[in-house]
Structure formats: structure tokens, C-alpha cells
PDB file of C-alpha atoms in Angstrom:
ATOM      1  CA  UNK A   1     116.759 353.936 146.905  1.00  0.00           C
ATOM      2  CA  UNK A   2     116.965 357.099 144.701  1.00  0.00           C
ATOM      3  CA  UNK A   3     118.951 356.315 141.118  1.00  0.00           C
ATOM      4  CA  UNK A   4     119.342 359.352 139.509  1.00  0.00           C
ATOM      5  CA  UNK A   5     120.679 358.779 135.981  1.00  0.00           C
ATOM      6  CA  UNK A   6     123.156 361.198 134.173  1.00  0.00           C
ATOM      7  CA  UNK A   7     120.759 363.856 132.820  1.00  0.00           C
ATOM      8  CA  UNK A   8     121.427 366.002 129.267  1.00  0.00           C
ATOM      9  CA  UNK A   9     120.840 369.221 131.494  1.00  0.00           C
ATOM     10  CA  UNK A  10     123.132 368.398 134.057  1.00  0.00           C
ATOM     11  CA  UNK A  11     126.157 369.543 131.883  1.00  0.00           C
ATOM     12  CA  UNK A  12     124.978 373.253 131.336  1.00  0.00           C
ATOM     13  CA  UNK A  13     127.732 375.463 131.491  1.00  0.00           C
ATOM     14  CA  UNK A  14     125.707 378.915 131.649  1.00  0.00           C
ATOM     15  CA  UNK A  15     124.176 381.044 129.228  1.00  0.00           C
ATOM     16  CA  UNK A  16     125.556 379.964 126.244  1.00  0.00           C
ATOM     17  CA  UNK A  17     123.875 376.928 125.831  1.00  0.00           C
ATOM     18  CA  UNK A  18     126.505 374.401 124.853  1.00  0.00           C
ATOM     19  CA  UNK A  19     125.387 371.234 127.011  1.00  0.00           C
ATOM     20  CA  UNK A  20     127.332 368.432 125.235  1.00  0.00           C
ATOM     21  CA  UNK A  21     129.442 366.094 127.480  1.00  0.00           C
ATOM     22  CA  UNK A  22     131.312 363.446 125.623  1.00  0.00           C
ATOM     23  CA  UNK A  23     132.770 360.682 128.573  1.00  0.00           C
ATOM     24  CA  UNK A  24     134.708 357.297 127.771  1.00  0.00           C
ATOM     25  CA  UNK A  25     137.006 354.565 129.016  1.00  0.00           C
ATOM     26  CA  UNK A  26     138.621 351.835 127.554  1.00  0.00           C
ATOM     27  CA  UNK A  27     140.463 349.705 130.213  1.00  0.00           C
ATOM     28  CA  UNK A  28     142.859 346.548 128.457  1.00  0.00           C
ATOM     29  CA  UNK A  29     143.740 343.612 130.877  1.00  0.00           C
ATOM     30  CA  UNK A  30     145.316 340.102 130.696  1.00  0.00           C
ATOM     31  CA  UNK A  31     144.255 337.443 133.240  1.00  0.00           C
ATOM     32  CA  UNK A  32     147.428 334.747 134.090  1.00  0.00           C
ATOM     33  CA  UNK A  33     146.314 332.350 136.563  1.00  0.00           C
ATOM     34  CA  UNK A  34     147.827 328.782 136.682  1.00  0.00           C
ATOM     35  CA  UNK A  35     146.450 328.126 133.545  1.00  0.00           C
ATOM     36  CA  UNK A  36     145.112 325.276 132.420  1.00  0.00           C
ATOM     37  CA  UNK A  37     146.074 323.321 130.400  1.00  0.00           C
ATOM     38  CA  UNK A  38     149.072 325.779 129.821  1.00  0.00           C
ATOM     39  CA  UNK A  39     147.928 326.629 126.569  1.00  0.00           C
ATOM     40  CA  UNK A  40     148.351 330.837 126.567  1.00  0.00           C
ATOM     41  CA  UNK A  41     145.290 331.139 125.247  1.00  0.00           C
ATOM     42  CA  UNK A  42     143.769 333.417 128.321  1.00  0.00           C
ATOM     43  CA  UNK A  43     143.836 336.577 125.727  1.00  0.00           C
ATOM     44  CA  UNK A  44     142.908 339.951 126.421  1.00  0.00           C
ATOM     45  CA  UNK A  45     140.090 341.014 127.946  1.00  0.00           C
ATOM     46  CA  UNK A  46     138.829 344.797 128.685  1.00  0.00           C
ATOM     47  CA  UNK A  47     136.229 346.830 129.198  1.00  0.00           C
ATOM     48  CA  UNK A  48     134.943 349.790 126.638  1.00  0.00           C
ATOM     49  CA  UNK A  49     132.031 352.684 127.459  1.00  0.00           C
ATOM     50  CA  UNK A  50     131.163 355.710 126.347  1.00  0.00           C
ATOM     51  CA  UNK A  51     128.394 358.145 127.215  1.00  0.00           C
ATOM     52  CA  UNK A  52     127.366 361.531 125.235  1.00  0.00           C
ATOM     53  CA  UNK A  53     124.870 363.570 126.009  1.00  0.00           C
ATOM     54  CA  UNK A  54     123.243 367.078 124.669  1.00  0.00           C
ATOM     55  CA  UNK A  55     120.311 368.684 124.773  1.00  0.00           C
ATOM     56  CA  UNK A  56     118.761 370.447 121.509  1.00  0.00           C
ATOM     57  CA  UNK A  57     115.741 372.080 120.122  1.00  0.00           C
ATOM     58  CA  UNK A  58     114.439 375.648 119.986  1.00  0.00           C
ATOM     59  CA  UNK A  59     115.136 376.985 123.426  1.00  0.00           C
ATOM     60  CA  UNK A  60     117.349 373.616 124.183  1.00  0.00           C
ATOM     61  CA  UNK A  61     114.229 371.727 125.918  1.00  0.00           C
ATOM     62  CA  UNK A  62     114.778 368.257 124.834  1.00  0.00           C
ATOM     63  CA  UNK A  63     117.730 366.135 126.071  1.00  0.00           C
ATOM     64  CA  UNK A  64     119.488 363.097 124.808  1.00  0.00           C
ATOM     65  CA  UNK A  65     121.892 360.904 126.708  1.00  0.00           C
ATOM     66  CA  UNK A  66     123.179 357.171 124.804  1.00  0.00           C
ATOM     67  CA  UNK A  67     125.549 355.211 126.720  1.00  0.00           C
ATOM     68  CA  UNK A  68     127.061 352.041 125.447  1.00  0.00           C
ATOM     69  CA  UNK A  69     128.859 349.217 127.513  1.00  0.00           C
ATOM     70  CA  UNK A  70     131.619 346.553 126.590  1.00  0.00           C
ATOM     71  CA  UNK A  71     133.473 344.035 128.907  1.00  0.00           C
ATOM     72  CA  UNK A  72     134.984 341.043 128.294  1.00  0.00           C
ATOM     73  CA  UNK A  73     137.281 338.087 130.300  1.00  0.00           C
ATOM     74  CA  UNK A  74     138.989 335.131 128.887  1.00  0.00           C
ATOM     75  CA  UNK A  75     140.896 333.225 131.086  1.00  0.00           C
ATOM     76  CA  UNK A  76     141.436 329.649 132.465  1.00  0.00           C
ATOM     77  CA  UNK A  77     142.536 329.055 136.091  1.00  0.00           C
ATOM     78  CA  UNK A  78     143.374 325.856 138.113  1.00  0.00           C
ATOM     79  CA  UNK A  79     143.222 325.831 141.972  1.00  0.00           C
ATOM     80  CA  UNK A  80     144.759 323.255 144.323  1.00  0.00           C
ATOM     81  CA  UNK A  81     143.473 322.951 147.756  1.00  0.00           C
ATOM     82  CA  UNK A  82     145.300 320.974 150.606  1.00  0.00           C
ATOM     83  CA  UNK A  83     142.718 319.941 153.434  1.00  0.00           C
ATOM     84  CA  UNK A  84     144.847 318.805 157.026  1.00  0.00           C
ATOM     85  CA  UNK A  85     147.062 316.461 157.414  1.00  0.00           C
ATOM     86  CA  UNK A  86     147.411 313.747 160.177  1.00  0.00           C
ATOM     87  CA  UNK A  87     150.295 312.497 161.660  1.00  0.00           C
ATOM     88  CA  UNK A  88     150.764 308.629 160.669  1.00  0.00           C
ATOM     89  CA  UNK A  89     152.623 306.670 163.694  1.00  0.00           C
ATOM     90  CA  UNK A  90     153.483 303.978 161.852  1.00  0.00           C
ATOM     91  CA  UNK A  91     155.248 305.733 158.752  1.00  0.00           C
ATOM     92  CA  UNK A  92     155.897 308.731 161.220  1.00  0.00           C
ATOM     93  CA  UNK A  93     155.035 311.470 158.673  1.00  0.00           C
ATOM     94  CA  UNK A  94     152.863 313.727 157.836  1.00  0.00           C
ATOM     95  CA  UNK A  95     149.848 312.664 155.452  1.00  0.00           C
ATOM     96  CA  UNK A  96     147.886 314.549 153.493  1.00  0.00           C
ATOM     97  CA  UNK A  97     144.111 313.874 154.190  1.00  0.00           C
ATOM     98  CA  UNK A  98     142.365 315.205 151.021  1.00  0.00           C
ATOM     99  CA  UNK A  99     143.292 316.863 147.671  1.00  0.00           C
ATOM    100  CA  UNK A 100     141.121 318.469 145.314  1.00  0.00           C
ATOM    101  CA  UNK A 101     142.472 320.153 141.954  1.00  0.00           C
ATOM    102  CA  UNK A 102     140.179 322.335 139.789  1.00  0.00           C
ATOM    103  CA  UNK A 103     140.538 323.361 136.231  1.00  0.00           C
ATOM    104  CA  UNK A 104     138.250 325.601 134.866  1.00  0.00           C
ATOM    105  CA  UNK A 105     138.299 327.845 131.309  1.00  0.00           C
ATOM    106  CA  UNK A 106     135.812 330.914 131.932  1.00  0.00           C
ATOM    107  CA  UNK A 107     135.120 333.336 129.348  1.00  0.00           C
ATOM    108  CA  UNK A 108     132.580 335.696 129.863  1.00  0.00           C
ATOM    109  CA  UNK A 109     130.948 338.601 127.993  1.00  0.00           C
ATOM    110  CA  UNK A 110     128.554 341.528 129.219  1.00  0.00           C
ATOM    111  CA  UNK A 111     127.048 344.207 127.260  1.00  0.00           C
ATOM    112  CA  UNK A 112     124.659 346.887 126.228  1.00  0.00           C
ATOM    113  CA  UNK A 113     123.407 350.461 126.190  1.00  0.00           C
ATOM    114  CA  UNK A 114     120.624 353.023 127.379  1.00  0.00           C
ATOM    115  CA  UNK A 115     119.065 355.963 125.749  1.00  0.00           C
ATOM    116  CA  UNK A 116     117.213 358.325 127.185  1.00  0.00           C
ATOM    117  CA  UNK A 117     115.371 361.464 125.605  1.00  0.00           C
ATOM    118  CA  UNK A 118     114.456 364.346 128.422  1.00  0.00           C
ATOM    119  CA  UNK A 119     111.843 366.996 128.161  1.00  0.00           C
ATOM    120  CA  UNK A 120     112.801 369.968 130.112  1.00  0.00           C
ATOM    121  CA  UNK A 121     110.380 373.053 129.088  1.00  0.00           C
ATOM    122  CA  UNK A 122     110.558 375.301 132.306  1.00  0.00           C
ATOM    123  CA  UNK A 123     113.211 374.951 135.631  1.00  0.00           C
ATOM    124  CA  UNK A 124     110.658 372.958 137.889  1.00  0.00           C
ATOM    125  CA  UNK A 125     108.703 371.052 135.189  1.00  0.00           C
ATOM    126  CA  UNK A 126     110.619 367.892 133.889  1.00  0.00           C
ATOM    127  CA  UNK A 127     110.038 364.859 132.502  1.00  0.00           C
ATOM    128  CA  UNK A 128     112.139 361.794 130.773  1.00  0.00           C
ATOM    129  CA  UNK A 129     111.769 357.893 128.805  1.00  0.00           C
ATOM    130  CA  UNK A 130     114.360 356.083 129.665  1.00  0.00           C
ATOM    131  CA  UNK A 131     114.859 352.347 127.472  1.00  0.00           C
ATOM    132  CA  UNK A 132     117.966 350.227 128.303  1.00  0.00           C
ATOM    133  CA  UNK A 133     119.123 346.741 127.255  1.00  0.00           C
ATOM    134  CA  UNK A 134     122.161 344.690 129.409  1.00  0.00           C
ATOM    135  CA  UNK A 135     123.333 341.311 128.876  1.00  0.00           C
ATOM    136  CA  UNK A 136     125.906 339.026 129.860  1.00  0.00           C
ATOM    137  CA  UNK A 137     127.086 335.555 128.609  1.00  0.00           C
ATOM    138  CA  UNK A 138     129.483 333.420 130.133  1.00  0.00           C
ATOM    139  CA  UNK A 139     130.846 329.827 129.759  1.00  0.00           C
ATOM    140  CA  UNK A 140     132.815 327.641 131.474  1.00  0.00           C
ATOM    141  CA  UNK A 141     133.732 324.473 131.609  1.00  0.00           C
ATOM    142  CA  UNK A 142     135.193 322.475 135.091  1.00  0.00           C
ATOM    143  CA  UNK A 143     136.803 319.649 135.863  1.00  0.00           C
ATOM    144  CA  UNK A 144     137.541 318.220 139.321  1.00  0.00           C
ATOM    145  CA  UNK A 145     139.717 315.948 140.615  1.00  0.00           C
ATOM    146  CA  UNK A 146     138.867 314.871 144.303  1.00  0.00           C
ATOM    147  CA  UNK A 147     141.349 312.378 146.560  1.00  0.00           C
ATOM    148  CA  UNK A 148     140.276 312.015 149.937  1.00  0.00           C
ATOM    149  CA  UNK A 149     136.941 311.248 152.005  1.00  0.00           C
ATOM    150  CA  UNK A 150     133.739 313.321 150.875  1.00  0.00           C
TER     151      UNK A 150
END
């Protein structure tokens, strides 16, 4: 596998030298599930990056790209799940054979950023540090209710 990372020099427009790119997002979202325990307290969650890059210097040789990540979830869920019923003959109905409920909260966080300074002094000579830092945190909690044989 070949990752090529965005590159200060890959935004040159020509002869004039102006290399600056300038890219973002910001995405807002709300998570609704059965919640649990009905409490609205899901929130907003999102996600938030941006990226600029430019290259500087006499003769615009060195490059410089910083990107910086944000996301974020809150929510709570509950699922129900019905395993097969039977047919009882002597209460002729249906029976349910096992029920499990879960309730969970989950509320997780990732983030961080990478900068990366490029030296560029001819076309085919090129060379580039690169330092990043990513984390994520998450915590949830779940409860389970089983009925039924294991």
C-alpha cells in the first residue's frame, strides 16, 4: 500500500506562486434510537476538520500542511431480540423461547491533527517530516436482561 498524504505543492496553480488551499467540514447530527432510559439526553454529536496548506520561502521550497480532526457521538440505544418460538399443544399458542433486552449509553470521542513541513528545492528532488497524533475515547455502559435457555 502507497498513502500519499495531501502535499503543500500539490495545490500550485501556475506561475504565480499562490499555493494556499484552505479545506473544511463541519457535519451536525442527532442519534434517536429507542433510548434508554427515555431521558433525551442523546445530544448532538458531529464531526469538525479542517486542513490548510502553503508552501513559503524564497523560491517557495518549503511546504506546510496542518490538519485538525473532531468527532463526537452521544447516544443511548436499547435493542430487543426475539429468538423462535414453539408451538405449545397444551395451551395451543405460540411461545416465545428466549428474550434478551439491551440498554446501552455510548458516548464516544475521537480526535487529533498532523503537521507536516515539505522540502521541495528542485522538480525531482523532494523530501518531507510528517508528525501526527489521533485518539479516541469512548464509554459505555450495558445492561442485559436475558429470559430463556443460554
Amino acid at each position: 500500500i502507497n498513502l500519499v498524504t495531501l502535499s503543500a505543492f500539490d495545490a500550485d496553480d501556475g506561475d504565480n506562486g499562490d499555493n494556499a488551499l484552505v479545506d473544511s467540514e463541519l457535519t451536525l447530527s442527532k442519534y434517536e434510537l429507542n433510548d434508554v432510559p427515555d431521558d433525551n439526553d442523546d445530544g448532538i454529536g458531529g464531526i469538525a476538520n479542517i486542513t490548510i496548506s502553503n508552501t513559503f520561502g524564497k523560491d517557495q521550497v518549503y511546504g506546510l500542511v496542518v490538519s485538525l480532526n473532531y468527532a463526537n457521538k452521544n447516544r443511548d440505544e436499547q435493542k430487543t431480540s426475539i429468538a423462535t418460538y414453539f408451538y405449545n399443544n397444551e395451551l395451543q399458542t405460540p411461545v416465545n423461547k428466549q428474550l434478551r433486552t439491551l440498554q446501552y449509553t455510548n458516548v464516544w470521542q475521537k480526535y487529533g491533527g498532523n503537521l507536516k513541513l515539505e522540502f521541495k528545492p528542485l522538480e525531482n528532488s523532494y523530501s518531507f517530516l510528517n508528525a501526527f497524533y489521533y485518539t479516541q475515547e469512548e464509554d459505555e455502559h450495558r445492561n442485559f436482561v436475558h429470559q430463556g435457555p443460554r
